[in-house]
Amino acid sequence: MTASAVLYHPVVVFTLCMMAGWGVYALGRALAPASRVIGGKLKTYACGENVEGESFPTAYHLYHAAFIFTLLDVVALVLGTVTGTAIVWMVAAYLLVGLIAIVILFKD
Amino acid sequence: MQVVTPLFHVLVFPGFLFLVAFGLFVSWVDRKLIAKFQNRVGPPILQPFADLIKLLAKEDIIPEHADRAMFAVAPLIALAGVVASIIYIPLWAPVALKAFSGDLIVVVYLLTLPAFALFLGGWYSANPFATIGATRVLSQLFGYEVPFFLACLGPAIAAGSWSISEITRAQDNGLWLISAAPLSFAVAMIALIGKLERVPFDIPHAKTEIVTGPEVEYTGRRLAVWKLAFLSETIVGAALIAALFLGGPHMWGLPYQAMPAWLTAIVGMVVLAVKILLIVFFLSLAQAAMARIRIEQMVQWCLLWLGIPALINMGVIAFVIRQVGA
Amino acid sequence: MLDGLVKWARGKSPWVCHLNCGSCNGCDIEIVAALMPRFDLERFGVLLEGSPRHADVFLATGPMTRQIRDRVVRVYEQAADPKFVVAVGTCGVSGSPFYPGYNVLGGVDAAIPVDMYVPGCPARPDAISYGVLRLLATLDPKAEALVKEIEERYDTEGLVYTPEEMAQQRDPVEGARG
Ligand code: SF4
């Protein structure tokens, strides 16, 4: 393992970039005026209304899309990680699963 | 030296600093183009830079109910995911700084990080608009992610490799893979609009409706990092599509063999930059010409009209390869 | 040097947030007109932002009504420093025809500090953009040159009032109000 092999590893690159982003924060901290908390400055922004509460209920109506996404994404990942001649059969199977999934989605 | 060169690559060129600078330039091009389409004058060239400095020099506010750590880290995750993926995309030569089998998968997943970070940042800001925006970010991901992935698999199967560098090198003979995967290319371009959350797929941000969605509580430097993350994602996404479908730094008629190494690098870089700008031109045209659609329209339309063409194109490529290979 | 850079950036990139304190929508339409292609404020870096958390300049229209006062104050407080307010329209300046009404507290400055006044019913788009430019001239010396140039070329008398000029104008009125 040479130094460059380690430094180009995705995890290491990601960490370095996180540090670079933190550098942007540090620059901002140097440039920005000190924070003055006056009145409702830290309150949740809701068009000026005074909302209390730390989380807000959401209704979700796209479960079928989430289902299809999970199905296809997992299969795509499996497909992406196999190599060699098996690939064409994997593609065929994948096509089948994908088409069935889409048919189910738009059945009604 | 062994340590300095990779560090330089990650932090300065073509990594962090270069990506930010080029991203600011491309965002100016984008805004200027939209202004021209709308018959306006448009902002001066340093405008995105001024915006960045101004945002950095603004007060920083973390709302009282927000999760402090998540609120602060989410923009960094988005930016780091995008900048990290530039290392594995070929820029000036058909080979990236680092290539390994399967880096296409790594890059595609690194590019989904901004969406997840946006969800986390929005969800943990504890704001009604941000909560709606955050759920929309994920719903939209269901729509564009699979077609984008499928579209990227098209050239991968055609080139018989899961490494972006291998795919780009396969196009060095002048046969760009857009010829083998035209449908995949179209799908990738449209899915890229969804990925970048631009008009007509700016549903999670929807300025006129849920203010700016997940970013609504962000101010100052944290907002600046969000903006940087999205403008670098524009570049990286465009560079990825250029590398997969448009031959990366390759251009017909340029005598690459006859040039010295340094000149090939510069010419390759310029060629790629032109391709990126062309893709950005398409993005701005879409932004100027279209209006926002609803979230469930977007998801259904994308799965149907992006998913199926991408699947068909992939199937055709696999079938042809099998026939030729046999 | 960094200080100069920051000053320049602030003068170059005012993101405005539109704040309706009870306006009749006349001034709001004129603000939108100012952002449209004809006047194109984006060439001065003006962008319309929805969230006050992102904004630098509030374009506040309309008389300050009793109902909205708390909300306006909250929105103003939630914006990040440095922040500025431009009162747009005669209503925003003084409450104008609605002033003695039971529900009207006066102009925008009845609730939040105002940095520039743009009178007119409704205020003209060019007056609004000139008001924003005048505000920027207090931040960035380069914008000052632009304002000078505009003043030489056009008649800008009475288009825009700074808080000091406004106080002078108001003096007799102030006495009547008690
Ligand atoms: S100044 Fe005139 S146009 Fe503007 S809000 Fe008041 S009444 Fe309406």
Coordinates of C-alpha atoms and ligand atoms in Angstrom, one line a residue, chain C residues 22-28 30 61-63 88-92 95-98 119-123, ligand 1:
Chain C
G22 CA -50.6 45.3 5.0
S23 CA -50.1 46.8 1.6
C24 CA -52.9 47.0 -1.0
N25 CA -50.6 44.9 -3.4
G26 CA -50.0 47.9 -5.6
C27 CA -46.4 48.4 -4.3
D28 CA -45.8 44.6 -4.4
E30 CA -44.2 47.4 -8.7
T61 CA -44.6 47.6 1.7
G62 CA -47.8 49.0 3.2
P63 CA -48.9 50.5 6.4
V88 CA -41.6 51.1 -0.3
G89 CA -44.7 53.2 -1.1
T90 CA -46.2 56.1 0.7
C91 CA -48.0 53.7 3.0
G92 CA -44.6 52.2 4.0
G95 CA -49.2 54.9 6.8
S96 CA -50.5 57.5 4.4
P97 CA -54.3 57.4 3.8
F98 CA -54.8 54.7 6.3
P119 CA -42.4 57.2 -1.4
G120 CA -45.0 57.0 -4.2
C121 CA -48.4 55.4 -4.5
P122 CA -47.4 53.0 -5.8
A123 CA -43.7 53.6 -5.8
Ligands
SF4_1 S1 -48.6 53.2 -1.3 FE1 -50.4 53.1 -2.6 S2 -49.9 51.3 -3.9 FE2 -48.5 51.2 -2.2 S3 -49.5 49.9 -0.6 FE3 -50.1 52.1 -0.2 S4 -52.0 52.4 -1.2 FE4 -51.1 50.5 -2.1

